[in-house]
Coordinates of C-alpha atoms and ligand atoms in Angstrom, one line a residue:
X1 CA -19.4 6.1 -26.5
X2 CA -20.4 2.8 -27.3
X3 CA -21.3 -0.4 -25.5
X4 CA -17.4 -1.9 -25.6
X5 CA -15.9 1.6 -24.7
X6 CA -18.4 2.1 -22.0
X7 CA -17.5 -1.9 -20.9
X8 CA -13.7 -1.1 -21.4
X9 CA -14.0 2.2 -18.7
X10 CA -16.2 0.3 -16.3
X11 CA -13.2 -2.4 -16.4
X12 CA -10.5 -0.1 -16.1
X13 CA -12.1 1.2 -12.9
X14 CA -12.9 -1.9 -11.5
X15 CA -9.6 -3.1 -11.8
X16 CA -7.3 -1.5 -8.9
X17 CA -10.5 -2.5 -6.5
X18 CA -10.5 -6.3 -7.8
X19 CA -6.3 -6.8 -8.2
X20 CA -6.3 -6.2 -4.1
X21 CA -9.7 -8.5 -3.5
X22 CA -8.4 -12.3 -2.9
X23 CA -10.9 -14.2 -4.8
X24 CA -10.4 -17.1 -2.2
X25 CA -12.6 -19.7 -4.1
X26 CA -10.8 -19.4 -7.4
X27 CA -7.6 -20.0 -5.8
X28 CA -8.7 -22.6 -3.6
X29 CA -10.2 -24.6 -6.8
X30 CA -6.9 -23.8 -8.5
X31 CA -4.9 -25.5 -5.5
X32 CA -7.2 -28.2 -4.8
X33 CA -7.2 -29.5 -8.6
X34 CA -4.1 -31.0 -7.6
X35 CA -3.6 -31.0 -4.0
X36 CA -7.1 -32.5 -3.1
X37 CA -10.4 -31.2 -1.5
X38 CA -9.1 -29.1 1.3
X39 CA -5.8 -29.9 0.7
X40 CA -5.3 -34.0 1.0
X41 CA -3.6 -34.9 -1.7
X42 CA -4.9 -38.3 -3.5
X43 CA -1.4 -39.0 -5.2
X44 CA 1.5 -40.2 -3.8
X45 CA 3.9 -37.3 -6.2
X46 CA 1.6 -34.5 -4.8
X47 CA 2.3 -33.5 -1.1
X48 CA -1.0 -32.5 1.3
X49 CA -1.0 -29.3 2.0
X50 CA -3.4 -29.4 4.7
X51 CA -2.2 -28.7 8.3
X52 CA 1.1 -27.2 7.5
X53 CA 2.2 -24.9 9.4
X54 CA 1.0 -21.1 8.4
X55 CA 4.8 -19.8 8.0
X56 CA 5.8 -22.9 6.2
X57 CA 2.9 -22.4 3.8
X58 CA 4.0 -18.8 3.1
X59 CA 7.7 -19.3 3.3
X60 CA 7.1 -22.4 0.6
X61 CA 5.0 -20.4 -2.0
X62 CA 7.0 -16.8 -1.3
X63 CA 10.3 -19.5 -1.8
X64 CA 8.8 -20.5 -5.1
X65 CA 8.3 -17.3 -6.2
X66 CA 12.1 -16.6 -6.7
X67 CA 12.8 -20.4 -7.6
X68 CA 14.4 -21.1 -3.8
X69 CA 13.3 -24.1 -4.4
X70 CA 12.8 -26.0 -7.7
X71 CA 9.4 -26.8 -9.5
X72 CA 8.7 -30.3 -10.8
X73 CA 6.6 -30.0 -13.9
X74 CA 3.1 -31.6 -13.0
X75 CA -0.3 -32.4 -14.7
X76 CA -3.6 -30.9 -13.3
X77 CA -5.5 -33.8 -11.5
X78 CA -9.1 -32.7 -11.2
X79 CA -11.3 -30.7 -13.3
X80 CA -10.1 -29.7 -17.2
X81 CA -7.4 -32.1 -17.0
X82 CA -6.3 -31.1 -20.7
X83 CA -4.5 -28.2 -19.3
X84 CA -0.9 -28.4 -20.4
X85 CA 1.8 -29.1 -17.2
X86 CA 2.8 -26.7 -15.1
X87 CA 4.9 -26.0 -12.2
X88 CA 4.6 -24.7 -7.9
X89 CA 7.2 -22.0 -9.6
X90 CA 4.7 -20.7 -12.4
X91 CA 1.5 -21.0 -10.1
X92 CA 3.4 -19.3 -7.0
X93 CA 4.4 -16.7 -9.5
X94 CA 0.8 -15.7 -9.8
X95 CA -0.1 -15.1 -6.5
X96 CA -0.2 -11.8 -4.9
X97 CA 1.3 -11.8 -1.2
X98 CA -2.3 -11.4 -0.2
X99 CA -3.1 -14.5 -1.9
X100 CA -0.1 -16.0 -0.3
X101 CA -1.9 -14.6 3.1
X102 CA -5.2 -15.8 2.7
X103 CA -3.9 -19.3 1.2
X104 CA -1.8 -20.1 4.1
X105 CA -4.1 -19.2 6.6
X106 CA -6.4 -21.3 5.3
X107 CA -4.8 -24.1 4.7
X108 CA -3.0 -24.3 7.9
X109 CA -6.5 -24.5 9.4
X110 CA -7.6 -27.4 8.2
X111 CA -6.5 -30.9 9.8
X112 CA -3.9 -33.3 8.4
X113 CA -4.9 -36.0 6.9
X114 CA -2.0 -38.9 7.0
X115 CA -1.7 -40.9 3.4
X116 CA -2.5 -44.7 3.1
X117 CA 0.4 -46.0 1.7
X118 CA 3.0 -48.7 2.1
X119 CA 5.9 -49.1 4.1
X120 CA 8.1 -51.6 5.7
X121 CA 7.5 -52.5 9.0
X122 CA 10.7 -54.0 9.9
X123 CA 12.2 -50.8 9.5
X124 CA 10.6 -48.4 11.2
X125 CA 12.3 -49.1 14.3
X126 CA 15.6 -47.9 12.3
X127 CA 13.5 -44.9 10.9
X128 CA 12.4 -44.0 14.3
X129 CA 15.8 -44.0 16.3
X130 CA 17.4 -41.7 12.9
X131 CA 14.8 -39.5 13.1
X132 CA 15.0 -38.7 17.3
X133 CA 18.9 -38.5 16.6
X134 CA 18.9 -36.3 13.9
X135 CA 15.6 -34.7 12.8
X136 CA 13.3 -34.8 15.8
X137 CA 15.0 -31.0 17.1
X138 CA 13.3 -29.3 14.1
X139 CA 10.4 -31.6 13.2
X140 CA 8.9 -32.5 16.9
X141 CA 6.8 -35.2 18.0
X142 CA 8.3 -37.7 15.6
X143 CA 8.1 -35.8 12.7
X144 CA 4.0 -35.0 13.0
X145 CA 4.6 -31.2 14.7
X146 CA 3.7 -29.0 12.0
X147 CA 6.4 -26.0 12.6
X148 CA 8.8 -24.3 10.7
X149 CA 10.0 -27.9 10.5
X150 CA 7.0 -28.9 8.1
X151 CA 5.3 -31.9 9.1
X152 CA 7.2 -35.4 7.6
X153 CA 4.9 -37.9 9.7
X154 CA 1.9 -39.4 6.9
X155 CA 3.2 -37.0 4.1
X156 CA 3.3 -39.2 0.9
X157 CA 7.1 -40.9 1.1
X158 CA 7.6 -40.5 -3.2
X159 CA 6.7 -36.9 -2.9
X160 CA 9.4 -36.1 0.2
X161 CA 12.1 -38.7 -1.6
X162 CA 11.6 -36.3 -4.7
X163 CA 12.4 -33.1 -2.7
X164 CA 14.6 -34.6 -0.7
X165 CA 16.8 -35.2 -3.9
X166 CA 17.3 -31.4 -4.2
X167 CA 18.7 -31.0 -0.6
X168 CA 22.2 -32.3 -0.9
X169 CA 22.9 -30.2 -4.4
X170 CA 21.4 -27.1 -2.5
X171 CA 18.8 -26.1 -4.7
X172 CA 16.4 -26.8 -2.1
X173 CA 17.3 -24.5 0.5
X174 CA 16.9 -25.9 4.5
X175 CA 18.8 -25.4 7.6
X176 CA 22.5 -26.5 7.6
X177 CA 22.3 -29.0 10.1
X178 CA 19.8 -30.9 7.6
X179 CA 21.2 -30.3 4.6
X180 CA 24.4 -32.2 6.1
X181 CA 23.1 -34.9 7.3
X182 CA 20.6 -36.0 4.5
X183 CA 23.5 -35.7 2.2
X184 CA 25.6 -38.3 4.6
X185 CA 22.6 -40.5 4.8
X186 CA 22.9 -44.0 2.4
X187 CA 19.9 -44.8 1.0
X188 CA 19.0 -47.4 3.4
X189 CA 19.3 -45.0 5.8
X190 CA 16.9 -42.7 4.5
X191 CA 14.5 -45.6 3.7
X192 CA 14.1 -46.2 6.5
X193 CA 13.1 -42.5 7.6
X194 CA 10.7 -42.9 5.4
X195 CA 9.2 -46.0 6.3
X196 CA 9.2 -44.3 10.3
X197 CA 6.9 -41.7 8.5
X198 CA 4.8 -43.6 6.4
X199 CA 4.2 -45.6 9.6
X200 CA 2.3 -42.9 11.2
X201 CA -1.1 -43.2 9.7
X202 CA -2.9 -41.6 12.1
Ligands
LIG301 C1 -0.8 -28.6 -11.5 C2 -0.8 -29.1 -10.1 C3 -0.6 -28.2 -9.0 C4 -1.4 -27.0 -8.7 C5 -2.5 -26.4 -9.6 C6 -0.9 -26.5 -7.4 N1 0.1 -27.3 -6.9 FE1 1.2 -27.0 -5.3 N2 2.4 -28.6 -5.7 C7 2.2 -29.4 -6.8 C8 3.3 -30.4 -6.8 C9 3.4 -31.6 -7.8 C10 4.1 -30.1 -5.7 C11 5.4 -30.9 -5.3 C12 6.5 -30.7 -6.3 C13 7.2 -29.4 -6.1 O1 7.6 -29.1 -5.0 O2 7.5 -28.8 -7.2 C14 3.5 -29.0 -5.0 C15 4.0 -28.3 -3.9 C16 3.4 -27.4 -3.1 C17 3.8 -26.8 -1.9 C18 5.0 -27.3 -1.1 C19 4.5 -28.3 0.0 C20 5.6 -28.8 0.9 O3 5.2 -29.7 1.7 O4 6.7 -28.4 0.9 C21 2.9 -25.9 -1.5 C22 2.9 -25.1 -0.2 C23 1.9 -25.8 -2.5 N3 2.2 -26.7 -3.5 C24 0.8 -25.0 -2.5 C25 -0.1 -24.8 -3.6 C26 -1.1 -23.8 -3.6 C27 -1.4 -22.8 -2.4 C28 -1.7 -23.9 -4.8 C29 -2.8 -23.0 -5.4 C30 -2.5 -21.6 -5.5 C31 -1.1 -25.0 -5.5 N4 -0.1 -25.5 -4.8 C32 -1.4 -25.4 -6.8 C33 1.2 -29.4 -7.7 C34 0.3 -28.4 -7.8
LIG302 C1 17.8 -27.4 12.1 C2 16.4 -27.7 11.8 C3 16.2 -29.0 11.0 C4 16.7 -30.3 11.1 C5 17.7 -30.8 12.1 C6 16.0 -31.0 10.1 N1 15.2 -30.3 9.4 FE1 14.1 -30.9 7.8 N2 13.4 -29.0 7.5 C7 13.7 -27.9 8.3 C8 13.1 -26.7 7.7 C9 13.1 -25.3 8.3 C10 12.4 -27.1 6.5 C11 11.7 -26.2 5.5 C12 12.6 -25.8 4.5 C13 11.9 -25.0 3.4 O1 11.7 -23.8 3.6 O2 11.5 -25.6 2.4 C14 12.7 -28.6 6.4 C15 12.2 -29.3 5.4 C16 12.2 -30.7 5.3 C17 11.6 -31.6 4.3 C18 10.8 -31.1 3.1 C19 9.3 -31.3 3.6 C20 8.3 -30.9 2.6 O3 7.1 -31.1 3.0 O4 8.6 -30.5 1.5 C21 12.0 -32.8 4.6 C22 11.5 -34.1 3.8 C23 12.8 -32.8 5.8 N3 12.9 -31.5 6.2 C24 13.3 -34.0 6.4 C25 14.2 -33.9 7.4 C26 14.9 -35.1 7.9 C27 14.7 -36.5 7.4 C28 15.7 -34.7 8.9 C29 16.7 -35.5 9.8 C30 17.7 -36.2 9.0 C31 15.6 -33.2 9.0 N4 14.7 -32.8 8.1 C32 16.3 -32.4 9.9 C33 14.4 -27.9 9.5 C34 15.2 -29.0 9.9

């Protein structure tokens, strides 16, 4: 046998053993070329991912995994930034559900870190008395309770208008109950939710 046979066997035995390992810093450098050092996101398209909830986290990447929600195509940030776009729904695709474990739990561990950004503050008031009507039962504590209810409260406002989009036309599956009310909402209406949660910067 020679050297690339002998290379080739070693491989082929390694490989059950490695597929189940969760090579935790590879992922985590994946994610955080776009989602930030340990998770807070630097751009205002690309949510944080720290401090989310740990079923939110799964549910979310398991949910991109069979397109339950869609992918918006997106440059790398950080490191080779030459790579060519991709998408939550290709990267998701790649993970294993142990990956998906590991990932969450980590994640979920690390603190929140609200974004700087601007709002109005003569709307907040507005934003505020929406959100106690008709979100606060699902995302608690004005909106900064990481739950099943993902935390709204200092999440970057053009990242949640963008999803947001996809909740009236039901390609981004949530409750009912929201799904009918963000679809009655004008767009004042929701400004001003957002301005409430852009608000919170602590
Ligand atoms: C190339 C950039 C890029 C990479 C790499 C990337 N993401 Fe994302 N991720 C995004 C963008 C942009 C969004 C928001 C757009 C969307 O939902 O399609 C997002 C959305 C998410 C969400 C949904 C957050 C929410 O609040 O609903 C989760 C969870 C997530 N990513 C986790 C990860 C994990 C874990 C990794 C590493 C395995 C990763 N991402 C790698 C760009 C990236
Ligand atoms: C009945 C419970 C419920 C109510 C009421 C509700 N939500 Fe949600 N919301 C959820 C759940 C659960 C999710 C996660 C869905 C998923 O898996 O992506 C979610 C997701 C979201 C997201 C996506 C967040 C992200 O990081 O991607 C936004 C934005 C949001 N909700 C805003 C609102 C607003 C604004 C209201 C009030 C008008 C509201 N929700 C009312 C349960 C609720």
């Amino acid at each position: 046998m020679n050297y690339i046979n002998i290379s080739m066997l070693a491989l082929a035995l390694c490989l059950p053993g490695t597929a189940l390992a969760v090579d935790i810093e590879a992922l985590t450098a994946e994610c955080e070329s776009c989602h930030g050092p340990d998770g807070v996101s630097a751009h205002s398209d690309v949510p944080s991912i720290s401090g989310q909830s740990k079923d939110y986290l799964d549910d979310s990447l398991h949910s991109f995994q069979v397109w339950g929600r869609p992918c918006i195509k997106t440059l790398y940030r950080q490191g080779d930034t030459s790579r060519p776009k991709t998408d939550m729904c290709k990267i998701a695709s790649g993970l294993s559900d142990e990956d998906i474990e590991a990932l969450s739990s980590l994640y979920s561990g690390k603190p929140f870190v609200a974004a700087t950004q601007d709002f109005d503050p003569e709307k907040v008031a507005t934003g505020a008395a929406l959100h106690e009507k008709h979100c606060e039962s699902c995302h608690s504590n004005g909106g900064s309770q990481a739950g099943r209810g993902p935390r709204l409260a200092g999440q970057w406002t053009p990242y949640l208008k963008a999803t947001l989009k996809f909740v009236p036309t039901g390609e981004h599956l949530v409750p009912p109950m929201m799904e009918r009310k963000i679809g009655d909402f004008s767009d004042e209406e929701l400004n001003a939710l957002m301005d409430f949660y852009a608000s919170q910067q602590k």
